[in-house]
PDB file of C-alpha atoms in Angstrom:
ATOM      1  CA  ARG A   1     -15.403  17.272   0.334  1.00 71.00           C
ATOM      2  CA  LYS A   2     -14.542  15.196  -2.702  1.00 81.00           C
ATOM      3  CA  GLU A   3     -16.248  16.096  -5.939  1.00 88.00           C
ATOM      4  CA  VAL A   4     -17.528  12.560  -6.423  1.00 92.00           C
ATOM      5  CA  GLU A   5     -18.010  10.154  -3.533  1.00 93.00           C
ATOM      6  CA  GLN A   6     -18.841   6.472  -3.423  1.00 93.00           C
ATOM      7  CA  ASP A   7     -19.054   3.890  -0.675  1.00 88.00           C
ATOM      8  CA  PRO A   8     -15.938   1.780  -1.336  1.00 85.00           C
ATOM      9  CA  GLY A   9     -17.579  -1.395  -0.039  1.00 85.00           C
ATOM     10  CA  PRO A  10     -16.837  -4.199  -0.462  1.00 90.00           C
ATOM     11  CA  PHE A  11     -20.360  -5.377  -1.071  1.00 93.00           C
ATOM     12  CA  ASN A  12     -20.580  -9.149  -0.682  1.00 95.00           C
ATOM     13  CA  VAL A  13     -23.836 -10.574  -2.023  1.00 96.00           C
ATOM     14  CA  PRO A  14     -25.078 -14.050  -3.001  1.00 97.00           C
ATOM     15  CA  GLU A  15     -25.912 -14.916  -6.572  1.00 97.00           C
ATOM     16  CA  GLY A  16     -29.370 -13.755  -7.491  1.00 97.00           C
ATOM     17  CA  ALA A  17     -29.405 -10.866  -5.033  1.00 97.00           C
ATOM     18  CA  THR A  18     -30.307  -7.296  -5.890  1.00 97.00           C
ATOM     19  CA  VAL A  19     -27.679  -4.723  -5.000  1.00 96.00           C
ATOM     20  CA  ALA A  20     -27.669  -0.934  -5.248  1.00 95.00           C
ATOM     21  CA  PHE A  21     -24.829   1.569  -5.275  1.00 93.00           C
ATOM     22  CA  ASN A  22     -25.078   5.292  -4.750  1.00 94.00           C
ATOM     23  CA  CYS A  23     -22.726   8.033  -5.814  1.00 95.00           C
ATOM     24  CA  THR A  24     -22.947  11.657  -4.688  1.00 95.00           C
ATOM     25  CA  TYR A  25     -21.500  14.655  -6.496  1.00 94.00           C
ATOM     26  CA  SER A  26     -20.804  18.116  -5.131  1.00 92.00           C
ATOM     27  CA  ASN A  27     -21.155  20.370  -8.181  1.00 87.00           C
ATOM     28  CA  SER A  28     -24.770  21.207  -8.905  1.00 85.00           C
ATOM     29  CA  ALA A  29     -23.759  22.233 -12.439  1.00 83.00           C
ATOM     30  CA  SER A  30     -22.645  18.699 -13.277  1.00 83.00           C
ATOM     31  CA  GLN A  31     -23.858  17.820 -16.690  1.00 80.00           C
ATOM     32  CA  SER A  32     -23.218  14.202 -17.604  1.00 86.00           C
ATOM     33  CA  PHE A  33     -23.039  11.027 -15.584  1.00 91.00           C
ATOM     34  CA  PHE A  34     -21.777   7.537 -16.237  1.00 92.00           C
ATOM     35  CA  TRP A  35     -21.160   4.220 -14.577  1.00 95.00           C
ATOM     36  CA  TYR A  36     -18.006   2.344 -15.536  1.00 94.00           C
ATOM     37  CA  ARG A  37     -17.039  -1.166 -14.560  1.00 95.00           C
ATOM     38  CA  GLN A  38     -13.457  -2.131 -13.835  1.00 94.00           C
ATOM     39  CA  ASP A  39     -12.247  -5.689 -13.396  1.00 93.00           C
ATOM     40  CA  CYS A  40      -9.153  -6.378 -11.326  1.00 87.00           C
ATOM     41  CA  ARG A  41      -6.022  -5.070 -13.070  1.00 82.00           C
ATOM     42  CA  LYS A  42      -7.979  -4.154 -16.196  1.00 88.00           C
ATOM     43  CA  GLU A  43      -9.063  -0.865 -17.704  1.00 89.00           C
ATOM     44  CA  PRO A  44     -12.445   0.744 -16.942  1.00 91.00           C
ATOM     45  CA  LYS A  45     -15.213  -0.042 -19.404  1.00 91.00           C
ATOM     46  CA  LEU A  46     -18.345   1.991 -19.900  1.00 89.00           C
ATOM     47  CA  LEU A  47     -21.327   0.249 -18.341  1.00 93.00           C
ATOM     48  CA  MET A  48     -23.993   2.838 -18.975  1.00 92.00           C
ATOM     49  CA  SER A  49     -24.721   6.519 -19.218  1.00 89.00           C
ATOM     50  CA  VAL A  50     -27.176   7.962 -16.718  1.00 91.00           C
ATOM     51  CA  TYR A  51     -30.046  10.092 -17.998  1.00 82.00           C
ATOM     52  CA  SER A  52     -32.404  12.343 -16.092  1.00 83.00           C
ATOM     53  CA  SER A  53     -35.323  10.066 -16.885  1.00 84.00           C
ATOM     54  CA  GLY A  54     -33.451   7.001 -15.674  1.00 86.00           C
ATOM     55  CA  ASN A  55     -32.436   4.176 -17.920  1.00 91.00           C
ATOM     56  CA  GLU A  56     -32.366   0.433 -17.897  1.00 93.00           C
ATOM     57  CA  ASP A  57     -30.179  -2.087 -19.673  1.00 92.00           C
ATOM     58  CA  GLY A  58     -31.139  -5.637 -18.908  1.00 95.00           C
ATOM     59  CA  ARG A  59     -30.477  -6.298 -15.229  1.00 97.00           C
ATOM     60  CA  PHE A  60     -28.940  -2.855 -14.727  1.00 97.00           C
ATOM     61  CA  THR A  61     -30.882   0.303 -13.902  1.00 96.00           C
ATOM     62  CA  ALA A  62     -29.344   3.751 -13.482  1.00 96.00           C
ATOM     63  CA  GLN A  63     -31.088   6.717 -11.891  1.00 95.00           C
ATOM     64  CA  LEU A  64     -30.185  10.381 -11.507  1.00 94.00           C
ATOM     65  CA  ASN A  65     -31.501  12.573  -8.700  1.00 93.00           C
ATOM     66  CA  ARG A  66     -30.455  16.154  -9.444  1.00 92.00           C
ATOM     67  CA  ALA A  67     -32.187  17.613  -6.393  1.00 92.00           C
ATOM     68  CA  SER A  68     -30.160  15.441  -4.024  1.00 93.00           C
ATOM     69  CA  GLN A  69     -27.148  15.291  -6.329  1.00 94.00           C
ATOM     70  CA  TYR A  70     -26.691  11.570  -6.534  1.00 93.00           C
ATOM     71  CA  ILE A  71     -26.798   8.811  -9.076  1.00 95.00           C
ATOM     72  CA  SER A  72     -27.539   5.188  -8.417  1.00 96.00           C
ATOM     73  CA  LEU A  73     -26.928   1.835 -10.031  1.00 96.00           C
ATOM     74  CA  LEU A  74     -29.190  -1.131  -9.351  1.00 97.00           C
ATOM     75  CA  ILE A  75     -28.152  -4.643 -10.329  1.00 97.00           C
ATOM     76  CA  ARG A  76     -30.863  -7.285 -10.252  1.00 98.00           C
ATOM     77  CA  ASP A  77     -30.338 -11.058 -10.219  1.00 97.00           C
ATOM     78  CA  SER A  78     -26.593 -10.724  -9.565  1.00 97.00           C
ATOM     79  CA  LYS A  79     -24.272 -13.058 -11.434  1.00 97.00           C
ATOM     80  CA  LEU A  80     -20.794 -14.191 -10.441  1.00 97.00           C
ATOM     81  CA  SER A  81     -19.509 -12.299 -13.461  1.00 96.00           C
ATOM     82  CA  ASP A  82     -20.820  -9.029 -11.997  1.00 97.00           C
ATOM     83  CA  SER A  83     -17.968  -9.096  -9.464  1.00 96.00           C
ATOM     84  CA  ALA A  84     -15.942  -5.978 -10.201  1.00 95.00           C
ATOM     85  CA  THR A  85     -15.419  -2.403  -9.100  1.00 94.00           C
ATOM     86  CA  TYR A  86     -18.093   0.043 -10.218  1.00 96.00           C
ATOM     87  CA  LEU A  87     -16.906   3.590 -10.820  1.00 94.00           C
ATOM     88  CA  CYS A  88     -19.112   6.640 -10.889  1.00 94.00           C
ATOM     89  CA  VAL A  89     -18.087   9.382 -13.324  1.00 92.00           C
ATOM     90  CA  VAL A  90     -19.287  12.972 -13.586  1.00 90.00           C
ATOM     91  CA  ILE A  91     -18.606  15.642 -16.187  1.00 85.00           C
ATOM     92  CA  ASN A  92     -19.024  19.269 -15.137  1.00 76.00           C
ATOM     93  CA  ALA A  93     -20.092  21.935 -17.569  1.00 68.00           C
ATOM     94  CA  GLY A  94     -17.254  24.127 -18.791  1.00 64.00           C
ATOM     95  CA  ASN A  95     -14.575  21.990 -17.191  1.00 53.00           C
ATOM     96  CA  ASN A  96     -12.855  21.091 -20.448  1.00 59.00           C
ATOM     97  CA  ARG A  97     -15.177  18.114 -20.313  1.00 63.00           C
ATOM     98  CA  LYS A  98     -12.749  16.112 -18.217  1.00 71.00           C
ATOM     99  CA  LEU A  99     -14.177  13.170 -16.340  1.00 79.00           C
ATOM    100  CA  ILE A 100     -14.222  13.278 -12.551  1.00 86.00           C
ATOM    101  CA  TRP A 101     -14.060   9.809 -11.095  1.00 89.00           C
ATOM    102  CA  GLY A 102     -15.210   8.316  -7.836  1.00 91.00           C
ATOM    103  CA  LEU A 103     -12.951   5.829  -6.090  1.00 89.00           C
ATOM    104  CA  GLY A 104     -15.233   2.958  -6.993  1.00 92.00           C
ATOM    105  CA  THR A 105     -17.409   0.481  -5.145  1.00 93.00           C
ATOM    106  CA  SER A 106     -16.199  -3.093  -4.969  1.00 93.00           C
ATOM    107  CA  LEU A 107     -18.764  -5.840  -5.540  1.00 95.00           C
ATOM    108  CA  ALA A 108     -18.199  -9.534  -4.880  1.00 95.00           C
ATOM    109  CA  VAL A 109     -20.984 -11.901  -5.915  1.00 97.00           C
ATOM    110  CA  ASN A 110     -20.656 -15.231  -4.149  1.00 95.00           C
ATOM    111  CA  PRO A 111     -21.976 -18.653  -5.207  1.00 94.00           C
TER     112      PRO A 111
ATOM    113  CA  GLU B   1     -12.206  -4.450 -27.616  1.00 69.00           C
ATOM    114  CA  THR B   2     -12.161  -0.662 -27.763  1.00 72.00           C
ATOM    115  CA  GLY B   3      -9.539  -0.333 -30.475  1.00 87.00           C
ATOM    116  CA  VAL B   4      -7.365   1.754 -28.145  1.00 93.00           C
ATOM    117  CA  THR B   5      -3.874   0.345 -27.705  1.00 95.00           C
ATOM    118  CA  GLN B   6      -1.120   1.251 -25.290  1.00 96.00           C
ATOM    119  CA  SER B   7       2.526   0.332 -25.074  1.00 96.00           C
ATOM    120  CA  PRO B   8       4.336  -1.001 -23.258  1.00 96.00           C
ATOM    121  CA  THR B   9       2.021  -3.078 -21.075  1.00 94.00           C
ATOM    122  CA  HIS B  10       4.466  -3.191 -18.180  1.00 94.00           C
ATOM    123  CA  LEU B  11       7.516  -1.145 -17.339  1.00 95.00           C
ATOM    124  CA  ILE B  12      10.003  -1.027 -14.478  1.00 97.00           C
ATOM    125  CA  LYS B  13      12.109   2.070 -13.931  1.00 97.00           C
ATOM    126  CA  THR B  14      14.227   3.514 -11.138  1.00 97.00           C
ATOM    127  CA  ARG B  15      13.882   6.853  -9.393  1.00 97.00           C
ATOM    128  CA  GLY B  16      15.141   9.790 -11.433  1.00 97.00           C
ATOM    129  CA  GLN B  17      14.701   8.094 -14.785  1.00 97.00           C
ATOM    130  CA  GLN B  18      12.427   9.258 -17.561  1.00 97.00           C
ATOM    131  CA  VAL B  19       9.655   7.272 -19.243  1.00 98.00           C
ATOM    132  CA  THR B  20       7.541   7.593 -22.383  1.00 98.00           C
ATOM    133  CA  LEU B  21       4.215   5.827 -22.679  1.00 98.00           C
ATOM    134  CA  ARG B  22       2.305   5.552 -25.948  1.00 97.00           C
ATOM    135  CA  CYS B  23      -1.326   5.394 -26.908  1.00 96.00           C
ATOM    136  CA  SER B  24      -3.088   4.834 -30.223  1.00 94.00           C
ATOM    137  CA  SER B  25      -6.627   6.131 -30.237  1.00 88.00           C
ATOM    138  CA  GLN B  26      -9.695   4.500 -31.700  1.00 83.00           C
ATOM    139  CA  SER B  27     -10.223   5.233 -35.367  1.00 81.00           C
ATOM    140  CA  GLY B  28     -12.140   8.492 -35.828  1.00 81.00           C
ATOM    141  CA  HIS B  29     -11.396   9.806 -32.330  1.00 85.00           C
ATOM    142  CA  ASN B  30      -9.523  13.112 -32.096  1.00 87.00           C
ATOM    143  CA  THR B  31      -9.276  13.434 -28.315  1.00 88.00           C
ATOM    144  CA  VAL B  32      -6.990  11.525 -25.982  1.00 91.00           C
ATOM    145  CA  SER B  33      -7.066  11.753 -22.200  1.00 91.00           C
ATOM    146  CA  TRP B  34      -4.458  10.361 -19.854  1.00 95.00           C
ATOM    147  CA  TYR B  35      -5.144   9.094 -16.335  1.00 94.00           C
ATOM    148  CA  GLN B  36      -3.070   7.787 -13.462  1.00 95.00           C
ATOM    149  CA  GLN B  37      -4.659   5.093 -11.333  1.00 93.00           C
ATOM    150  CA  ALA B  38      -2.928   4.080  -8.129  1.00 91.00           C
ATOM    151  CA  LEU B  39      -3.870   0.809  -6.474  1.00 85.00           C
ATOM    152  CA  GLY B  40      -7.290   1.026  -4.845  1.00 81.00           C
ATOM    153  CA  GLN B  41      -7.985   4.474  -6.258  1.00 85.00           C
ATOM    154  CA  GLY B  42     -10.091   5.829  -9.061  1.00 86.00           C
ATOM    155  CA  PRO B  43      -8.382   7.208 -12.160  1.00 89.00           C
ATOM    156  CA  GLN B  44      -6.899  10.683 -11.702  1.00 90.00           C
ATOM    157  CA  PHE B  45      -6.999  12.979 -14.730  1.00 88.00           C
ATOM    158  CA  ILE B  46      -3.543  14.030 -15.937  1.00 93.00           C
ATOM    159  CA  PHE B  47      -4.351  15.937 -19.138  1.00 91.00           C
ATOM    160  CA  GLN B  48      -6.276  15.810 -22.367  1.00 89.00           C
ATOM    161  CA  TYR B  49      -5.228  16.465 -25.951  1.00 90.00           C
ATOM    162  CA  TYR B  50      -7.611  17.594 -28.652  1.00 87.00           C
ATOM    163  CA  ARG B  51      -6.351  17.968 -32.202  1.00 87.00           C
ATOM    164  CA  GLU B  52      -2.730  18.097 -31.079  1.00 90.00           C
ATOM    165  CA  GLU B  53      -3.253  20.789 -28.423  1.00 90.00           C
ATOM    166  CA  GLU B  54      -3.449  20.349 -24.655  1.00 89.00           C
ATOM    167  CA  ASN B  55      -7.073  20.848 -23.689  1.00 84.00           C
ATOM    168  CA  GLY B  56      -7.132  20.722 -19.927  1.00 84.00           C
ATOM    169  CA  ARG B  57      -4.820  19.527 -17.208  1.00 89.00           C
ATOM    170  CA  GLY B  58      -5.264  17.995 -13.772  1.00 87.00           C
ATOM    171  CA  ASN B  59      -3.158  18.557 -10.665  1.00 89.00           C
ATOM    172  CA  PHE B  60       0.048  17.018 -11.907  1.00 95.00           C
ATOM    173  CA  PRO B  61       3.494  18.698 -11.899  1.00 96.00           C
ATOM    174  CA  PRO B  62       5.193  19.888 -15.093  1.00 96.00           C
ATOM    175  CA  ARG B  63       7.383  16.809 -15.193  1.00 97.00           C
ATOM    176  CA  PHE B  64       4.295  15.109 -16.608  1.00 97.00           C
ATOM    177  CA  SER B  65       4.075  16.219 -20.228  1.00 96.00           C
ATOM    178  CA  GLY B  66       2.458  14.972 -23.378  1.00 96.00           C
ATOM    179  CA  LEU B  67       2.109  15.135 -27.104  1.00 95.00           C
ATOM    180  CA  GLN B  68      -0.523  14.327 -29.644  1.00 95.00           C
ATOM    181  CA  PHE B  69       0.398  13.561 -33.224  1.00 93.00           C
ATOM    182  CA  PRO B  70      -1.459  14.320 -36.474  1.00 92.00           C
ATOM    183  CA  ASN B  71      -2.848  10.772 -36.498  1.00 90.00           C
ATOM    184  CA  TYR B  72      -4.208  11.502 -32.969  1.00 90.00           C
ATOM    185  CA  SER B  73      -1.957   9.004 -31.245  1.00 93.00           C
ATOM    186  CA  SER B  74      -0.387  10.354 -28.094  1.00 96.00           C
ATOM    187  CA  GLU B  75       2.553  10.102 -25.740  1.00 97.00           C
ATOM    188  CA  LEU B  76       2.827  10.683 -22.017  1.00 98.00           C
ATOM    189  CA  ASN B  77       6.294  11.601 -20.771  1.00 98.00           C
ATOM    190  CA  VAL B  78       7.289  11.587 -17.137  1.00 98.00           C
ATOM    191  CA  ASN B  79      10.658  12.998 -16.096  1.00 97.00           C
ATOM    192  CA  ALA B  80      12.529  12.539 -12.829  1.00 97.00           C
ATOM    193  CA  LEU B  81      10.459   9.537 -11.795  1.00 97.00           C
ATOM    194  CA  GLU B  82       9.446   9.234  -8.149  1.00 97.00           C
ATOM    195  CA  LEU B  83       8.349   6.147  -6.218  1.00 97.00           C
ATOM    196  CA  ASP B  84       4.790   7.532  -6.036  1.00 95.00           C
ATOM    197  CA  ASP B  85       4.583   7.536  -9.824  1.00 97.00           C
ATOM    198  CA  SER B  86       4.111   3.762  -9.657  1.00 96.00           C
ATOM    199  CA  ALA B  87       0.604   3.228 -11.007  1.00 96.00           C
ATOM    200  CA  LEU B  88      -1.513   2.073 -13.908  1.00 96.00           C
ATOM    201  CA  TYR B  89      -1.478   4.725 -16.636  1.00 97.00           C
ATOM    202  CA  LEU B  90      -4.585   4.717 -18.766  1.00 95.00           C
ATOM    203  CA  CYS B  91      -5.313   6.526 -21.949  1.00 94.00           C
ATOM    204  CA  ALA B  92      -8.801   7.012 -23.280  1.00 91.00           C
ATOM    205  CA  SER B  93      -9.899   8.209 -26.684  1.00 90.00           C
ATOM    206  CA  SER B  94     -13.108   9.995 -27.488  1.00 85.00           C
ATOM    207  CA  THR B  95     -14.824  12.428 -29.788  1.00 79.00           C
ATOM    208  CA  PRO B  96     -16.497  15.394 -28.098  1.00 69.00           C
ATOM    209  CA  GLY B  97     -20.256  15.113 -28.122  1.00 58.00           C
ATOM    210  CA  ALA B  98     -23.208  17.163 -26.937  1.00 44.00           C
ATOM    211  CA  LEU B  99     -23.960  14.831 -24.026  1.00 43.00           C
ATOM    212  CA  GLY B 100     -20.409  14.522 -22.833  1.00 48.00           C
ATOM    213  CA  ASP B 101     -17.626  12.312 -23.920  1.00 63.00           C
ATOM    214  CA  THR B 102     -17.885   8.585 -23.899  1.00 77.00           C
ATOM    215  CA  GLN B 103     -14.323   7.545 -23.345  1.00 82.00           C
ATOM    216  CA  TYR B 104     -12.860   4.271 -24.507  1.00 87.00           C
ATOM    217  CA  PHE B 105      -9.908   3.043 -22.562  1.00 91.00           C
ATOM    218  CA  GLY B 106      -6.822   1.194 -23.579  1.00 93.00           C
ATOM    219  CA  PRO B 107      -5.565  -1.686 -21.445  1.00 93.00           C
ATOM    220  CA  GLY B 108      -3.109   0.572 -19.607  1.00 95.00           C
ATOM    221  CA  THR B 109       0.586   0.590 -18.889  1.00 96.00           C
ATOM    222  CA  ARG B 110       1.587  -0.601 -15.451  1.00 96.00           C
ATOM    223  CA  LEU B 111       4.604   1.413 -14.324  1.00 97.00           C
ATOM    224  CA  THR B 112       6.690   0.376 -11.352  1.00 96.00           C
ATOM    225  CA  VAL B 113       9.307   2.785 -10.022  1.00 97.00           C
ATOM    226  CA  LEU B 114      11.942   1.237  -7.767  1.00 96.00           C
TER     227      LEU B 114
END
């Protein structure tokens, strides 16, 4: 089983739709969680950190469920510019703090 | 922009050759991590340097080696290139923090091995 797993998609949604991605992780001792966004042939960019209490940034909401070992990303009112690959990242305690990446979920927002 | 730069942006090499990729970290960051990202895959951790010392390594063979300099810039060296080494090589700079590192990526070097 991979340490971090995501549904690769692609998710094709119309503008204005709400879309949710899940990411599961295998190590119960995982400590920190992030969502990154990567545009085609570009570098990943931090979208948001994920906190135990959940956090929201505009149209984006991230949740952490430690009991079920998954994190989620909800995008409301999708825009064309949201089209990208969304990568889930986990840091495990005592693992030299290296980031463990999912393969990413591809999102295409259509007009 | 993250302030992290990488050079060159693109590179074409042939099997068996050696390559050196360079990364300048964001001002104030003392940690540089290197990743390999093949097409359609997530980034794979190669190694990390913290204050000029290797601070963790992923599942890459010894022909992948690195350096970090006193100004915290870094190099990734790959010897005896193989076709499967063709990928986007990303470096990310960070400063260790209590809640985990927020890493800032450079634009990457796209390496093609023929």
